[in-house]
CSV table of C-alpha atoms in Angstrom, one decimal:
chain,number,residue,atom,x,y,z
F,1336,UNK,CA,41.2,-9.8,-6.0
F,1337,UNK,CA,44.2,-11.4,-6.7
F,1338,UNK,CA,46.8,-9.2,-4.6
F,1339,UNK,CA,50.0,-9.5,-6.8
F,1340,UNK,CA,47.3,-8.9,-10.2
F,1341,UNK,CA,47.0,-5.0,-11.3
F,1342,UNK,CA,44.1,-3.3,-10.3
F,1343,UNK,CA,42.4,-2.0,-13.1
F,1344,UNK,CA,41.9,1.1,-10.8
F,1345,UNK,CA,45.6,2.0,-10.0
F,1346,UNK,CA,46.9,5.7,-10.3
F,1347,UNK,CA,49.5,6.6,-12.3
F,1348,UNK,CA,52.8,7.1,-10.8
F,1349,UNK,CA,52.5,10.9,-10.6
F,1350,UNK,CA,50.1,11.1,-8.5
F,1351,UNK,CA,51.0,9.4,-5.5
F,1352,UNK,CA,54.6,11.4,-6.0
F,1353,UNK,CA,51.9,14.5,-5.3
F,1354,UNK,CA,52.0,16.7,-2.0
F,1355,UNK,CA,48.4,17.5,-2.4
F,1356,UNK,CA,46.9,13.8,-2.5
F,1357,UNK,CA,50.3,12.3,-0.3
F,1358,UNK,CA,48.3,14.9,2.9
F,1359,UNK,CA,44.5,13.8,1.0
F,1360,UNK,CA,45.9,10.2,1.7
F,1361,UNK,CA,46.9,11.1,5.1
F,1362,UNK,CA,44.5,12.9,6.2
F,1363,UNK,CA,42.2,10.4,4.4
F,1364,UNK,CA,40.0,12.3,3.3
F,1365,UNK,CA,39.0,10.4,0.8
F,1366,UNK,CA,36.0,13.4,-1.4
F,1367,UNK,CA,39.4,14.8,-1.9
F,1368,UNK,CA,41.2,11.4,-2.9
F,1369,UNK,CA,38.6,10.0,-5.1
F,1370,UNK,CA,37.8,13.4,-7.3
F,1371,UNK,CA,41.9,13.7,-8.7
F,1372,UNK,CA,42.0,10.0,-9.0
F,1373,UNK,CA,39.1,10.7,-10.8
F,1374,UNK,CA,40.7,14.1,-13.0
F,1375,UNK,CA,44.0,11.8,-13.6
F,1376,UNK,CA,42.1,9.8,-16.0
F,1377,UNK,CA,40.8,6.5,-13.8
F,1378,UNK,CA,36.5,5.9,-13.2
F,1379,UNK,CA,34.0,5.7,-10.9
F,1380,UNK,CA,33.2,2.9,-12.0
F,1381,UNK,CA,36.4,1.6,-12.0
F,1382,UNK,CA,37.2,2.7,-9.0
F,1383,UNK,CA,33.2,1.5,-7.3
F,1384,UNK,CA,34.3,-2.1,-8.8
F,1385,UNK,CA,38.1,-2.3,-7.4
F,1386,UNK,CA,36.9,-1.3,-4.0
F,1387,UNK,CA,33.2,-3.6,-4.4
F,1388,UNK,CA,31.2,0.2,-4.4
F,1389,UNK,CA,28.5,1.5,-5.7
F,1390,UNK,CA,29.5,4.1,-8.7
F,1391,UNK,CA,27.2,6.3,-7.6
F,1392,UNK,CA,29.2,6.3,-3.7
F,1393,UNK,CA,31.6,6.3,-4.9
F,1394,UNK,CA,30.7,9.6,-6.7
F,1395,UNK,CA,29.0,10.6,-4.2
F,1396,UNK,CA,32.1,10.5,-2.1
F,1397,UNK,CA,33.7,12.7,-4.7
F,1398,UNK,CA,31.3,15.3,-3.8
F,1399,UNK,CA,31.7,15.6,-0.4
F,1400,UNK,CA,27.9,14.0,-0.2
F,1401,UNK,CA,29.5,10.7,2.1
F,1402,UNK,CA,32.2,9.2,3.5
F,1403,UNK,CA,34.6,6.5,4.3
F,1404,UNK,CA,35.2,6.0,7.6
F,1405,UNK,CA,35.0,1.6,8.0
F,1406,UNK,CA,39.0,0.5,8.2
F,1407,UNK,CA,37.9,-2.7,5.7
F,1408,UNK,CA,36.3,-0.3,3.0
F,1409,UNK,CA,39.9,1.7,3.2
F,1410,UNK,CA,41.7,-1.3,3.9
F,1411,UNK,CA,39.9,-1.5,0.3
F,1412,UNK,CA,40.5,1.8,-1.4
F,1413,UNK,CA,44.2,1.2,-0.5
F,1414,UNK,CA,44.7,-2.3,-2.9
F,1415,UNK,CA,42.0,-1.4,-5.5
F,1416,UNK,CA,43.9,2.3,-6.2
F,1417,UNK,CA,47.3,0.0,-5.2
F,1418,UNK,CA,48.0,2.7,-2.4
F,1419,UNK,CA,51.8,2.3,-0.2
F,1420,UNK,CA,50.0,1.2,3.4
F,1421,UNK,CA,51.7,3.9,5.0
F,1422,UNK,CA,50.2,6.3,2.7
F,1423,UNK,CA,47.2,5.6,4.7
F,1424,UNK,CA,48.7,4.8,8.3
F,1425,UNK,CA,47.7,1.2,7.4
F,1426,UNK,CA,50.4,-1.7,7.7
F,1427,UNK,CA,51.7,-3.0,4.4
F,1428,UNK,CA,49.6,-4.3,2.4
F,1429,UNK,CA,50.6,-7.9,0.7
F,1430,UNK,CA,50.9,-6.4,-3.1
F,1431,UNK,CA,53.7,-4.3,-2.2
F,1432,UNK,CA,56.0,-6.8,-1.7
F,1433,UNK,CA,55.8,-7.8,-5.4
F,1434,UNK,CA,56.9,-6.4,-8.4
F,1435,UNK,CA,54.5,-5.6,-10.6
F,1436,UNK,CA,54.4,-5.5,-14.2
F,1437,UNK,CA,54.3,-1.7,-15.0
F,1438,UNK,CA,51.1,-1.0,-17.3
F,1439,UNK,CA,49.5,2.3,-19.4
F,1440,UNK,CA,48.0,3.9,-17.0
F,1441,UNK,CA,44.5,4.1,-17.2
F,1442,UNK,CA,42.4,6.7,-18.3
F,1443,UNK,CA,38.3,7.4,-17.9
F,1444,UNK,CA,36.7,6.1,-21.5
F,1445,UNK,CA,35.8,8.9,-22.9
F,1446,UNK,CA,38.3,9.6,-24.8
F,1447,UNK,CA,38.2,7.0,-27.9
F,1448,UNK,CA,41.7,7.5,-29.6
F,1449,UNK,CA,42.4,6.0,-25.8
F,1450,UNK,CA,40.6,3.3,-25.3
F,1451,UNK,CA,41.4,1.9,-29.0
F,1452,UNK,CA,45.0,2.1,-27.5
F,1453,UNK,CA,44.8,0.8,-24.4
F,1454,UNK,CA,42.4,-1.9,-26.5
F,1455,UNK,CA,45.3,-3.0,-28.9
F,1456,UNK,CA,48.5,-2.8,-26.1
F,1457,UNK,CA,47.0,-5.5,-24.3
F,1458,UNK,CA,44.8,-7.8,-27.0
F,1459,UNK,CA,48.9,-7.8,-28.7
F,1460,UNK,CA,50.3,-9.0,-25.0
F,1461,UNK,CA,47.1,-11.7,-25.2
F,1462,UNK,CA,44.6,-12.7,-23.5
F,1463,UNK,CA,46.5,-11.6,-19.8
F,1464,UNK,CA,44.7,-9.1,-17.1
F,1465,UNK,CA,45.0,-5.6,-18.3
F,1466,UNK,CA,43.6,-6.4,-22.3
F,1467,UNK,CA,40.4,-8.2,-19.7
F,1468,UNK,CA,40.1,-4.9,-16.7
F,1469,UNK,CA,39.6,-3.3,-21.2
F,1470,UNK,CA,37.3,-5.1,-22.7
F,1471,UNK,CA,35.0,-5.2,-19.5
F,1472,UNK,CA,35.5,-1.3,-19.1
F,1473,UNK,CA,34.5,-0.8,-22.7
F,1474,UNK,CA,31.2,-3.2,-21.7
F,1475,UNK,CA,30.6,-1.9,-18.4
F,1476,UNK,CA,30.9,1.6,-19.5
F,1477,UNK,CA,28.3,1.6,-22.4
F,1478,UNK,CA,25.9,-1.5,-20.2
F,1479,UNK,CA,26.3,2.5,-18.0
F,1480,UNK,CA,25.2,4.8,-20.8
F,1481,UNK,CA,21.9,2.4,-21.6
F,1482,UNK,CA,22.1,2.2,-18.2
F,1483,UNK,CA,21.1,6.3,-17.2
F,1484,UNK,CA,19.3,7.2,-20.6
F,1485,UNK,CA,16.5,4.3,-19.3
F,1486,UNK,CA,13.9,5.1,-16.8
F,1487,UNK,CA,14.7,2.3,-13.7
F,1488,UNK,CA,13.3,-0.7,-13.5
F,1489,UNK,CA,10.5,-0.2,-10.8
F,1490,UNK,CA,9.2,3.7,-11.6
F,1491,UNK,CA,6.6,2.7,-13.8
F,1492,UNK,CA,5.2,0.7,-10.8
F,1493,UNK,CA,5.1,3.1,-9.0
F,1494,UNK,CA,3.8,5.5,-11.3
F,1495,UNK,CA,1.0,2.8,-11.6
F,1496,UNK,CA,0.6,3.0,-7.6
F,1497,UNK,CA,0.3,7.0,-7.9
F,1498,UNK,CA,-3.1,6.0,-10.1
F,1499,UNK,CA,-4.3,3.6,-7.6
F,1500,UNK,CA,-3.9,5.9,-4.6
F,1501,UNK,CA,-5.7,7.7,-7.0
F,1502,UNK,CA,-8.9,6.7,-6.4
F,1503,UNK,CA,-9.0,7.0,-3.1
F,1504,UNK,CA,-9.7,5.4,0.9
F,1505,UNK,CA,-12.4,2.8,-0.5
F,1506,UNK,CA,-13.6,1.6,2.8
F,1507,UNK,CA,-9.8,2.2,4.0
F,1508,UNK,CA,-9.5,4.2,7.4
F,1509,UNK,CA,-7.1,7.5,6.4
F,1510,UNK,CA,-4.7,6.5,9.0
F,1511,UNK,CA,-4.8,2.9,7.3
F,1512,UNK,CA,-4.4,4.3,4.1
F,1513,UNK,CA,-2.1,6.7,4.6
F,1514,UNK,CA,0.2,4.4,5.7
F,1515,UNK,CA,0.3,2.6,2.2
F,1516,UNK,CA,1.0,5.7,0.6
F,1517,UNK,CA,3.7,7.2,2.4
F,1518,UNK,CA,5.6,3.4,1.9
F,1519,UNK,CA,5.7,3.6,-1.7
F,1520,UNK,CA,6.9,8.0,-1.9
F,1521,UNK,CA,9.5,7.1,-0.3
F,1522,UNK,CA,10.5,4.4,-2.3
F,1523,UNK,CA,10.9,7.6,-4.7
F,1524,UNK,CA,13.6,9.3,-2.6
F,1525,UNK,CA,16.7,7.0,-4.4
F,1526,UNK,CA,15.6,8.6,-7.4
F,1527,UNK,CA,15.4,12.0,-6.4
F,1528,UNK,CA,18.7,11.7,-5.2
F,1529,UNK,CA,20.5,10.2,-8.5
F,1530,UNK,CA,21.2,12.3,-11.5
F,1531,UNK,CA,18.6,11.0,-13.9
F,1532,UNK,CA,18.7,12.1,-17.6
F,1533,UNK,CA,15.8,14.5,-18.7
F,1534,UNK,CA,12.5,12.8,-19.2
F,1535,UNK,CA,13.2,10.0,-16.3
F,1536,UNK,CA,13.5,13.3,-13.9
F,1537,UNK,CA,10.6,15.0,-15.2
F,1538,UNK,CA,8.8,11.8,-14.8
F,1539,UNK,CA,10.1,11.0,-11.0
F,1540,UNK,CA,9.2,14.0,-10.1
F,1541,UNK,CA,5.6,14.1,-11.4
F,1542,UNK,CA,4.9,10.8,-9.4
F,1543,UNK,CA,6.5,12.2,-6.3
F,1544,UNK,CA,4.1,15.0,-7.5
F,1545,UNK,CA,1.0,13.6,-6.9
F,1546,UNK,CA,1.8,10.9,-4.3
F,1547,UNK,CA,2.5,14.0,-2.0
F,1548,UNK,CA,-0.3,16.3,-2.8
F,1549,UNK,CA,-2.2,12.7,-1.9
F,1550,UNK,CA,-0.4,12.6,1.4
F,1551,UNK,CA,-1.9,16.0,2.2
F,1552,UNK,CA,-5.1,15.7,1.3
F,1553,UNK,CA,-5.2,12.8,4.0
F,1554,UNK,CA,-3.3,14.7,6.3
F,1555,UNK,CA,-6.0,17.5,5.1
F,1556,UNK,CA,-9.4,15.1,6.6
F,1557,UNK,CA,-8.2,13.6,9.2
F,1558,UNK,CA,-7.0,17.3,10.2
F,1559,UNK,CA,-3.1,17.3,10.3
F,1560,UNK,CA,-3.2,20.9,9.1
F,1561,UNK,CA,0.3,21.7,10.1
F,1562,UNK,CA,1.7,18.6,8.4
F,1563,UNK,CA,-1.2,19.5,5.6
F,1564,UNK,CA,0.7,22.6,4.8
F,1565,UNK,CA,4.0,21.1,4.4
F,1566,UNK,CA,2.9,17.8,2.4
F,1567,UNK,CA,1.3,20.5,-0.4
F,1568,UNK,CA,4.2,22.4,-0.7
F,1569,UNK,CA,6.5,19.4,-1.4
F,1570,UNK,CA,4.2,18.5,-3.9
F,1571,UNK,CA,4.3,22.0,-5.8
F,1572,UNK,CA,8.1,22.1,-5.3
F,1573,UNK,CA,7.7,18.8,-7.3
F,1574,UNK,CA,4.7,19.5,-10.4
F,1575,UNK,CA,7.2,22.6,-10.5
F,1576,UNK,CA,9.6,20.8,-11.4
F,1577,UNK,CA,8.7,18.0,-13.7
F,1578,UNK,CA,6.7,20.9,-15.8
F,1579,UNK,CA,3.4,20.0,-15.3
F,1580,UNK,CA,1.1,22.8,-14.8
F,1581,UNK,CA,-1.9,21.4,-14.5
F,1582,UNK,CA,-0.6,19.2,-11.6
F,1583,UNK,CA,1.1,22.6,-10.7
F,1584,UNK,CA,-2.9,24.1,-10.6
F,1585,UNK,CA,-3.8,20.9,-8.6
F,1586,UNK,CA,-2.1,21.0,-5.8
F,1587,UNK,CA,-2.8,24.2,-5.4
F,1588,UNK,CA,-6.4,24.1,-5.8
F,1589,UNK,CA,-6.6,21.1,-3.4
F,1590,UNK,CA,-4.4,23.3,-1.3
F,1591,UNK,CA,-6.4,26.0,-1.6
F,1592,UNK,CA,-9.6,23.3,0.8
F,1593,UNK,CA,-6.7,23.3,3.7
F,1594,UNK,CA,-7.6,27.4,5.1
F,1595,UNK,CA,-10.8,27.3,3.5
F,1596,UNK,CA,-12.2,24.2,5.7
F,1597,UNK,CA,-10.3,25.5,8.4
F,1598,UNK,CA,-11.6,28.7,8.6
F,1599,UNK,CA,-9.5,31.2,6.9
F,1600,UNK,CA,-11.3,31.4,3.8
F,1601,UNK,CA,-10.0,34.6,2.7
F,1602,UNK,CA,-6.9,32.9,2.3
F,1603,UNK,CA,-8.3,29.7,0.5
F,1604,UNK,CA,-9.8,32.4,-1.9
F,1605,UNK,CA,-5.9,34.2,-3.3
F,1606,UNK,CA,-5.2,30.0,-3.1
F,1607,UNK,CA,-7.6,29.1,-5.2
F,1608,UNK,CA,-7.4,31.8,-7.6
F,1609,UNK,CA,-3.4,31.9,-7.9
F,1610,UNK,CA,-4.5,27.6,-9.5
F,1611,UNK,CA,-6.6,29.3,-11.1
F,1612,UNK,CA,-4.3,31.2,-13.4
F,1613,UNK,CA,-1.9,28.5,-13.0
F,1614,UNK,CA,-4.4,26.2,-14.8
F,1615,UNK,CA,-5.5,28.6,-17.0
F,1616,UNK,CA,-8.3,29.0,-19.4
F,1617,UNK,CA,-8.8,25.9,-20.9
F,1618,UNK,CA,-11.5,23.2,-20.2
F,1619,UNK,CA,-9.3,20.7,-17.4
F,1620,UNK,CA,-9.5,18.9,-14.6
F,1621,UNK,CA,-7.3,21.4,-12.5
F,1622,UNK,CA,-9.8,24.5,-14.2
F,1623,UNK,CA,-12.3,23.0,-13.0
F,1624,UNK,CA,-11.8,22.3,-9.5
F,1625,UNK,CA,-9.9,24.9,-9.2
F,1626,UNK,CA,-13.3,27.7,-10.1
F,1627,UNK,CA,-15.3,24.8,-7.7
F,1628,UNK,CA,-12.7,25.8,-5.0
F,1629,UNK,CA,-13.3,29.3,-5.2
F,1630,UNK,CA,-16.4,29.0,-5.4
F,1631,UNK,CA,-16.9,27.8,-2.0
F,1632,UNK,CA,-14.5,30.2,-1.2
F,1633,UNK,CA,-15.6,33.4,-2.1
F,1634,UNK,CA,-19.6,32.1,-0.6
F,1635,UNK,CA,-18.2,31.6,3.1
F,1636,UNK,CA,-16.3,35.2,2.1
F,1637,UNK,CA,-19.5,36.4,2.6
F,1638,UNK,CA,-18.3,37.3,-1.4
F,1639,UNK,CA,-21.7,36.1,-3.4
F,1640,UNK,CA,-21.2,37.7,-6.7
F,1641,UNK,CA,-17.8,36.6,-6.8
F,1642,UNK,CA,-18.6,32.7,-5.1
F,1643,UNK,CA,-21.8,32.6,-7.7
F,1644,UNK,CA,-19.2,33.6,-11.0
F,1645,UNK,CA,-16.8,30.5,-9.7
F,1646,UNK,CA,-19.6,28.9,-9.3
F,1647,UNK,CA,-20.6,29.5,-13.4
F,1648,UNK,CA,-16.7,29.0,-14.6
F,1649,UNK,CA,-17.1,25.6,-12.7
F,1650,UNK,CA,-20.1,24.7,-14.4
F,1651,UNK,CA,-18.5,25.6,-17.7
F,1652,UNK,CA,-15.1,24.1,-17.5
F,1653,UNK,CA,-17.5,21.0,-16.6
F,1654,UNK,CA,-20.3,20.5,-19.5
F,1655,UNK,CA,-16.7,20.6,-21.7
F,1656,UNK,CA,-14.9,18.0,-19.5
F,1657,UNK,CA,-13.9,14.9,-22.0
F,1658,UNK,CA,-14.6,11.6,-20.6
F,1659,UNK,CA,-10.7,10.9,-19.0
F,1660,UNK,CA,-11.3,14.7,-17.0
F,1661,UNK,CA,-14.0,13.2,-15.8
F,1662,UNK,CA,-13.2,9.7,-14.4
F,1663,UNK,CA,-14.0,9.3,-10.5
F,1664,UNK,CA,-10.2,9.4,-8.4
F,1665,UNK,CA,-8.4,12.3,-7.0
F,1666,UNK,CA,-5.9,13.9,-9.5
F,1667,UNK,CA,-9.4,14.4,-12.5
F,1668,UNK,CA,-12.2,16.3,-11.7
F,1669,UNK,CA,-15.3,13.6,-12.3
F,1670,UNK,CA,-18.9,13.9,-12.0
F,1671,UNK,CA,-19.7,13.4,-8.4
F,1672,UNK,CA,-16.5,15.5,-6.8
F,1673,UNK,CA,-18.4,18.1,-9.4
F,1674,UNK,CA,-21.4,17.9,-6.9
F,1675,UNK,CA,-20.1,17.5,-3.2
F,1676,UNK,CA,-18.3,20.6,-4.0
F,1677,UNK,CA,-21.5,22.7,-5.1
F,1678,UNK,CA,-23.4,21.5,-2.5
F,1679,UNK,CA,-20.9,23.3,0.5
F,1680,UNK,CA,-20.6,26.4,-2.5
F,1681,UNK,CA,-24.8,27.1,-2.7
F,1682,UNK,CA,-25.0,25.9,0.7
F,1683,UNK,CA,-22.7,28.4,2.4
F,1684,UNK,CA,-24.7,30.5,-0.3
F,1685,UNK,CA,-27.9,29.9,1.0
F,1686,UNK,CA,-29.4,28.3,-2.2
F,1687,UNK,CA,-31.2,25.6,-0.2
F,1688,UNK,CA,-33.1,24.0,-3.3
F,1689,UNK,CA,-31.1,24.3,-5.9
F,1690,UNK,CA,-27.2,22.4,-2.5
F,1691,UNK,CA,-29.9,20.1,-2.3
F,1692,UNK,CA,-30.2,18.2,-6.1
F,1693,UNK,CA,-25.7,18.3,-6.2
F,1694,UNK,CA,-26.3,16.5,-2.7
F,1695,UNK,CA,-28.6,13.5,-4.2
F,1696,UNK,CA,-27.1,13.3,-7.1
F,1697,UNK,CA,-23.5,13.4,-5.1
F,1698,UNK,CA,-25.6,10.8,-2.9
F,1699,UNK,CA,-26.1,9.1,-6.5
F,1700,UNK,CA,-23.3,8.6,-7.2
F,1701,UNK,CA,-20.8,7.7,-3.8
F,1702,UNK,CA,-19.4,4.0,-3.5
F,1703,UNK,CA,-20.8,2.1,-0.8
F,1704,UNK,CA,-17.6,3.1,1.0
F,1705,UNK,CA,-17.5,6.8,0.0
F,1706,UNK,CA,-17.4,7.5,4.2
F,1707,UNK,CA,-16.7,11.0,4.4
F,1708,UNK,CA,-18.4,12.0,1.7
F,1709,UNK,CA,-21.7,10.7,2.7
F,1710,UNK,CA,-21.0,12.1,6.2
F,1711,UNK,CA,-20.2,15.7,4.5
F,1712,UNK,CA,-23.6,16.0,1.9
F,1713,UNK,CA,-25.9,14.8,4.8
F,1714,UNK,CA,-24.3,17.4,7.2
F,1715,UNK,CA,-24.5,19.5,3.7
F,1716,UNK,CA,-28.6,18.6,4.1
F,1717,UNK,CA,-28.7,19.4,7.8
F,1718,UNK,CA,-27.6,22.7,7.4
F,1719,UNK,CA,-29.8,23.6,4.3
F,1720,UNK,CA,-32.5,22.4,7.1
F,1721,UNK,CA,-31.5,24.9,9.7
F,1722,UNK,CA,-31.6,27.4,6.9
F,1723,UNK,CA,-34.8,26.7,6.0
F,1724,UNK,CA,-35.7,27.4,9.9
F,1725,UNK,CA,-35.6,23.8,11.0
F,1726,UNK,CA,-32.5,23.8,13.2
F,1727,UNK,CA,-33.5,21.0,16.0
F,1728,UNK,CA,-33.8,18.4,13.1
F,1729,UNK,CA,-30.1,19.4,11.4
F,1730,UNK,CA,-29.2,19.2,14.9
F,1731,UNK,CA,-30.2,16.0,15.0
F,1732,UNK,CA,-29.5,14.5,12.3
F,1733,UNK,CA,-25.8,16.0,12.8
F,1734,UNK,CA,-25.5,14.2,15.9
F,1735,UNK,CA,-26.6,10.9,13.7
F,1736,UNK,CA,-24.5,11.4,11.4
F,1737,UNK,CA,-21.2,12.0,13.7
F,1738,UNK,CA,-22.8,9.3,16.2
F,1739,UNK,CA,-23.0,6.4,12.8
F,1740,UNK,CA,-18.6,7.5,12.2
F,1741,UNK,CA,-16.0,5.5,13.2
F,1742,UNK,CA,-14.0,6.7,15.3
F,1743,UNK,CA,-10.9,8.0,12.1
F,1744,UNK,CA,-13.8,10.0,10.8
F,1745,UNK,CA,-14.6,11.9,12.9
F,1746,UNK,CA,-12.1,14.8,13.1
F,1747,UNK,CA,-10.5,16.8,11.1
F,1748,UNK,CA,-13.3,17.6,8.2
F,1749,UNK,CA,-16.7,16.2,8.9
F,1750,UNK,CA,-15.8,17.9,12.4
F,1751,UNK,CA,-15.1,20.4,11.1
F,1752,UNK,CA,-18.0,21.0,8.7
F,1753,UNK,CA,-20.4,19.9,11.3
F,1754,UNK,CA,-18.8,22.6,13.9
F,1755,UNK,CA,-20.0,25.1,10.8
F,1756,UNK,CA,-23.3,24.3,12.0
F,1757,UNK,CA,-23.0,24.3,15.4
F,1758,UNK,CA,-22.0,27.9,14.8
F,1759,UNK,CA,-24.0,29.0,12.9
F,1760,UNK,CA,-27.1,28.7,14.3
F,1761,UNK,CA,-27.8,31.9,16.7
F,1762,UNK,CA,-26.3,32.4,20.8
F,1763,UNK,CA,-29.5,32.0,22.3
F,1764,UNK,CA,-30.9,28.8,20.6
F,1765,UNK,CA,-27.5,26.8,21.9
F,1766,UNK,CA,-29.3,25.7,26.0
F,1767,UNK,CA,-32.2,23.6,22.9
F,1768,UNK,CA,-31.8,20.3,23.7
F,1769,UNK,CA,-31.3,19.5,20.5
F,1770,UNK,CA,-28.4,22.3,20.4
F,1771,UNK,CA,-27.1,21.3,23.4
F,1772,UNK,CA,-26.5,17.7,22.1
F,1773,UNK,CA,-24.4,18.7,19.2
F,1774,UNK,CA,-22.4,20.6,21.3
F,1775,UNK,CA,-21.4,17.1,23.2
F,1776,UNK,CA,-21.4,15.3,20.2
F,1777,UNK,CA,-18.8,17.6,18.7
F,1778,UNK,CA,-17.0,17.8,22.7
F,1779,UNK,CA,-17.2,14.3,22.5
């Protein structure tokens, strides 16, 4: 900026004479300085452009959400607002030694008549600095409005990333998958922290709900239960704000799987029923998932009749799902996933014939890279073998599963499912060789 040229963010003379403004300058209270300058007609955009700051940051300072402390920034503010250095505890600024031509008081451009008069007055005198500043401000105010009404350029990329993560691990260790997912989730934060048009805000919140929900799913899978619950709470809040009831129901249904898989089936049933209420009575992926999870929770709570009713509801919904809802992703409810849930519910109910049918069908539909799913289905099958009277073979099959897994998969959900089998074995059999071997595998 030319030290002798007028600044487009110059504050009116009467503001410099305002004792409240002068006190704010002395105290370097830039929250009050920027807010009062804005009320006096100087837009945040003008202040930001003249100070070399983003308009969003100027706005945050004015709201008390950010601060200005660096000396070089304070000097730029003094030059931009044409505040004499003495008022800010600075040496006299270079422009104070000149006598610039008096300029019309700036305005925020919201009043069309004021803007028109400013343009006419400036252009009548030729393309002076004042006229050029008015022209630039007019154009950029429209640019800002256009930007505000459109979605951020890379929001679509983040939405696509959320869809990609929904296809699951694809053979990646859960911890590696989690690193990438959380990295992309963090990129949503600036959009959530800044004002957005309603439609864009809903898109951002929906994507945040999906990603936070999937982070929670991974944490649940690897056994980090407390953190999983925190992420599910974040996902639920984002889903609510997005207005997407089905996403909210999906988050609740997945959250119910935390207590379900870690020894609190009654708590799981309560959350699953809440998910069913949110999802409503239509055949959606979330409604089907919620009913399937409820059936598992009731089965583990020794409420067989409620479990069978929930199973019937899940099967009915599944038959009526459209092709999109049947896609094989975490956010939908494909046939493979459905049979994974049925396998666990029917195993817990002791209906080993139907449980084996679901296990076989789920394995047929599972990709070779579905390491965790295949391990869980095999342990379910082993548990059915135990229910049918062959505890030794059940333990041997489960030990083989645990021994054959990579280290990253031996904790969390897989270990919990194997522990459930061990705890279902009567104590008088715990000294048998196969049962001792299972216990040792769990300890290891």
